[in-house]
């Protein structure tokens, strides 16, 4: 009898030491409102399609709760825009006039998360609607492609504060080393653009687009925005994302697509 129980105990150790599956190491994903705006002419993103047509845009940030800590993907329009009644007008009238109805700070507060609790962060790229609040997290490790980090800004200005902790990537990165959160190199919109593959325990796999694509019809017709730094890279990155969706049976959540986001649960609700 003792031998049988000993065997059962040994077996239990084997079974339980296998531990959680990869997906269970990500516990929750929250979607934040990181801006709302109106685009002057959406053919800017898909040349020849819907010329002169205006469209509502959203700007989205995502907060991931992993067993090892919190991870923020994109930081949105600067919180300071919340105080501008007419919003932030773009230099190009075809682009988006942004407003900030809810701050990122308020949405973190609502969850009881402090900026200093966030262990890691990444931005899809360095356009202003994605990096607006990076310095709200001065001690958080920033994961960015080397090609993006070193891409000269206006008047050769650096893209980030040189003192901000940074990990410069040259390709994909498995952030927590367990396959649950993976930065995918998807250049083309900018030299070091990246997207994020997240494997959730119940929801399954999701690819967060960044601006590899701007909205659903832009994705369906593989439209390449006029201001992208490389058309070839953009098209290759879209194919790469399409292959990832198939391989991982993943959904594609498009950062700026209002129609899609209106159908998703916003923080404090979450996906698990
Ligand atoms: Zn954007």
XYZ file of C-alpha atoms and ligand atoms in Angstrom:
273
model
C 0.000 0.000 0.000
C 2.756 2.428 0.938
C 4.507 1.637 -2.303
C 1.362 2.390 -4.284
C 0.878 5.698 -2.458
C 4.537 6.502 -2.940
C 4.161 5.844 -6.645
C 1.047 8.031 -6.816
C 2.863 10.832 -4.998
C 5.816 10.541 -7.362
C 3.468 10.633 -10.334
C 1.736 13.737 -8.947
C 5.109 15.447 -8.624
C 5.834 14.642 -12.264
C 2.422 15.914 -13.394
C 2.507 19.129 -11.384
C 6.145 19.917 -12.082
C 5.250 20.218 -15.771
C 3.769 23.492 -14.589
C 1.469 25.895 -16.351
C 1.324 26.001 -20.109
C 2.911 29.000 -21.794
C -0.392 30.756 -22.288
C -1.216 30.721 -18.573
C 1.768 32.903 -17.741
C -0.099 35.862 -19.224
C -2.997 36.481 -16.886
C -4.819 39.494 -18.285
C -4.789 42.017 -21.101
C -6.441 45.424 -20.640
C -7.302 47.754 -23.537
C -6.939 51.491 -22.854
C -8.416 54.452 -24.703
C -5.243 56.335 -25.691
C -6.866 58.900 -27.952
C -9.755 59.588 -30.306
C -9.558 61.550 -33.520
C -10.846 62.363 -36.955
C -8.779 61.754 -40.106
C -9.101 64.374 -42.851
C -8.696 61.987 -45.803
C -8.282 58.241 -45.318
C -6.798 57.695 -48.800
C -3.603 58.847 -47.095
C -3.367 55.301 -45.664
C -4.630 53.438 -48.762
C -3.786 55.520 -51.848
C -6.574 55.562 -54.409
C -9.137 54.148 -51.954
C -11.824 56.381 -50.375
C -10.247 59.639 -51.559
C -11.419 62.690 -49.646
C -13.311 60.533 -47.138
C -13.007 61.470 -43.490
C -13.091 58.789 -40.791
C -13.052 58.486 -37.010
C -9.858 56.987 -35.601
C -9.011 55.621 -32.190
C -5.605 55.300 -30.580
C -5.079 52.298 -28.360
C -2.687 51.155 -25.623
C -2.600 47.689 -24.075
C -1.527 46.638 -20.591
C -0.527 43.030 -20.023
C -0.403 41.340 -16.637
C 2.204 38.602 -16.790
C 3.251 36.431 -13.833
C 6.631 38.203 -13.925
C 5.129 41.713 -13.984
C 3.218 44.346 -15.917
C 4.044 45.111 -19.562
C 2.724 48.128 -21.508
C 2.358 48.148 -25.285
C 2.251 51.655 -26.834
C 1.656 54.818 -24.806
C -0.687 56.813 -27.061
C -1.320 60.506 -27.489
C 0.319 62.627 -24.753
C -1.920 62.936 -21.682
C -1.390 66.734 -21.926
C -3.708 66.727 -24.972
C -6.593 66.028 -22.548
C -6.399 69.727 -21.594
C -6.732 70.953 -25.210
C -10.427 71.536 -25.987
C -9.880 71.534 -29.772
C -7.404 68.674 -29.703
C -4.042 68.403 -31.399
C -4.205 69.372 -35.079
C -1.784 67.663 -37.506
C 0.600 69.434 -39.889
C -1.002 67.544 -42.792
C -4.784 68.238 -42.897
C -5.350 64.729 -44.323
C -3.941 63.228 -41.117
C -5.694 62.881 -37.732
C -6.749 65.612 -35.294
C -6.391 63.885 -31.927
C -8.220 64.344 -28.657
C -7.596 62.631 -25.353
C -10.944 62.039 -23.593
C -9.300 59.806 -20.951
C -5.710 59.996 -19.793
C -3.446 56.986 -19.580
C -2.655 58.004 -15.997
C -6.346 57.889 -15.018
C -6.820 54.468 -16.594
C -3.793 53.066 -14.726
C -5.117 54.654 -11.513
C -8.450 52.953 -11.992
C -6.647 49.584 -11.915
C -4.486 50.595 -8.960
C -1.336 50.257 -11.067
C 1.487 52.739 -10.485
C 3.849 53.772 -13.262
C 6.701 52.269 -11.236
C 4.898 48.887 -11.191
C 5.384 48.518 -14.934
C 8.386 46.290 -15.506
C 8.624 46.520 -19.281
C 7.206 48.517 -22.127
C 7.462 48.632 -25.884
C 6.224 51.020 -28.518
C 5.286 49.882 -32.001
C 7.145 52.858 -33.448
C 8.094 56.459 -32.704
C 5.243 58.450 -34.242
C 3.770 60.896 -31.717
C 0.492 59.012 -31.260
C 2.439 56.014 -29.891
C 5.225 57.527 -27.779
C 3.251 60.347 -26.141
C 3.675 59.108 -22.569
C 6.952 57.148 -22.578
C 8.465 59.451 -19.954
C 5.587 58.785 -17.558
C 7.621 55.585 -16.973
C 11.212 56.839 -16.601
C 12.485 53.637 -14.947
C 10.640 51.102 -17.116
C 12.740 49.049 -19.523
C 11.864 50.086 -23.074
C 12.099 47.485 -25.846
C 12.628 49.105 -29.220
C 14.237 48.104 -32.490
C 17.748 49.477 -32.900
C 16.735 50.725 -36.377
C 13.952 52.790 -34.812
C 16.031 54.029 -31.886
C 18.775 55.254 -34.193
C 16.435 56.718 -36.845
C 17.189 60.462 -36.716
C 14.244 62.620 -35.696
C 13.538 66.180 -36.830
C 16.750 68.240 -36.700
C 18.596 65.008 -35.856
C 16.909 64.875 -32.453
C 17.078 61.512 -30.662
C 13.824 59.508 -30.594
C 14.051 58.888 -26.839
C 15.739 60.446 -23.855
C 19.251 58.967 -23.827
C 18.941 58.207 -20.086
C 15.788 56.080 -20.487
C 16.613 52.374 -19.849
C 16.471 50.629 -23.210
C 16.939 47.248 -24.833
C 17.711 47.752 -28.518
C 16.433 44.860 -30.598
C 17.521 43.536 -33.959
C 14.514 41.386 -34.792
C 11.978 39.471 -32.701
C 12.060 39.239 -28.906
C 10.405 36.743 -26.558
C 9.903 39.276 -23.753
C 9.459 36.930 -20.769
C 11.310 33.925 -22.196
C 8.210 31.711 -22.172
C 6.708 32.436 -25.605
C 3.680 34.235 -24.159
C 4.557 37.793 -25.267
C 6.644 38.175 -28.422
C 7.717 41.361 -30.149
C 7.599 40.816 -33.919
C 9.805 42.886 -36.173
C 7.455 44.369 -38.816
C 9.327 47.254 -40.475
C 7.995 49.420 -43.286
C 5.713 51.988 -41.667
C 8.946 53.179 -40.022
C 12.465 51.642 -40.162
C 12.068 49.735 -36.886
C 8.315 49.225 -36.600
C 7.227 46.254 -34.478
C 4.021 44.370 -33.611
C 3.167 42.192 -30.608
C 2.001 38.567 -30.387
C 0.248 37.794 -27.080
C -0.954 34.322 -26.079
C -3.864 34.547 -23.649
C -5.102 31.506 -21.707
C -8.780 31.725 -22.720
C -8.925 34.277 -25.546
C -6.089 32.589 -27.435
C -3.465 34.331 -29.523
C -3.789 37.976 -30.524
C -1.517 40.080 -32.724
C -1.483 43.785 -31.802
C -0.845 45.524 -35.106
C 0.891 48.736 -34.175
C 0.642 50.673 -37.451
C 1.653 47.744 -39.692
C -1.968 48.286 -40.784
C -4.291 51.172 -39.862
C -7.811 49.844 -40.305
C -9.624 46.805 -41.678
C -10.130 47.922 -45.286
C -6.506 49.075 -45.359
C -5.551 45.506 -44.333
C -7.945 43.844 -46.789
C -6.573 45.783 -49.759
C -2.954 45.719 -48.473
C -2.819 49.509 -48.751
C 0.549 51.116 -48.109
C 0.308 54.613 -46.599
C 2.012 57.358 -48.597
C 4.302 58.321 -45.722
C 5.651 54.833 -44.985
C 9.433 54.555 -45.109
C 9.431 51.369 -47.238
C 6.641 49.958 -49.407
C 8.470 46.627 -49.885
C 9.028 46.171 -46.156
C 5.424 47.181 -45.400
C 4.035 44.534 -47.772
C 6.463 41.898 -46.455
C 5.464 42.737 -42.865
C 1.752 42.425 -43.717
C 2.444 38.990 -45.194
C 4.426 38.070 -42.110
C 1.488 39.075 -39.901
C -0.934 37.112 -42.114
C 1.297 34.021 -41.768
C 1.461 34.514 -37.987
C -2.347 34.743 -37.766
C -2.637 31.425 -39.594
C 0.111 29.664 -37.667
C -1.032 30.841 -34.223
C -4.779 30.868 -35.042
C -4.562 34.463 -33.855
C -6.898 37.436 -34.074
C -5.548 40.726 -35.446
C -6.385 43.720 -33.262
C -5.788 46.895 -35.257
C -4.649 49.813 -33.093
C -6.467 52.642 -34.931
C -9.574 50.780 -36.152
C -12.538 52.325 -34.348
C -15.153 49.927 -35.724
C -13.183 46.948 -34.454
C -12.280 48.485 -31.123
C -15.870 49.500 -30.469
C -16.580 45.764 -30.361
C -13.838 45.010 -27.808
C -13.989 45.194 -24.012
C -12.237 48.269 -22.609
C -10.426 48.511 -19.252
C -11.321 47.906 -16.428
C -12.812 44.904 -18.195
C -10.089 42.616 -19.535
C -9.257 39.625 -21.689
C -7.790 36.525 -20.082
Zn -0.389 55.580 -35.289
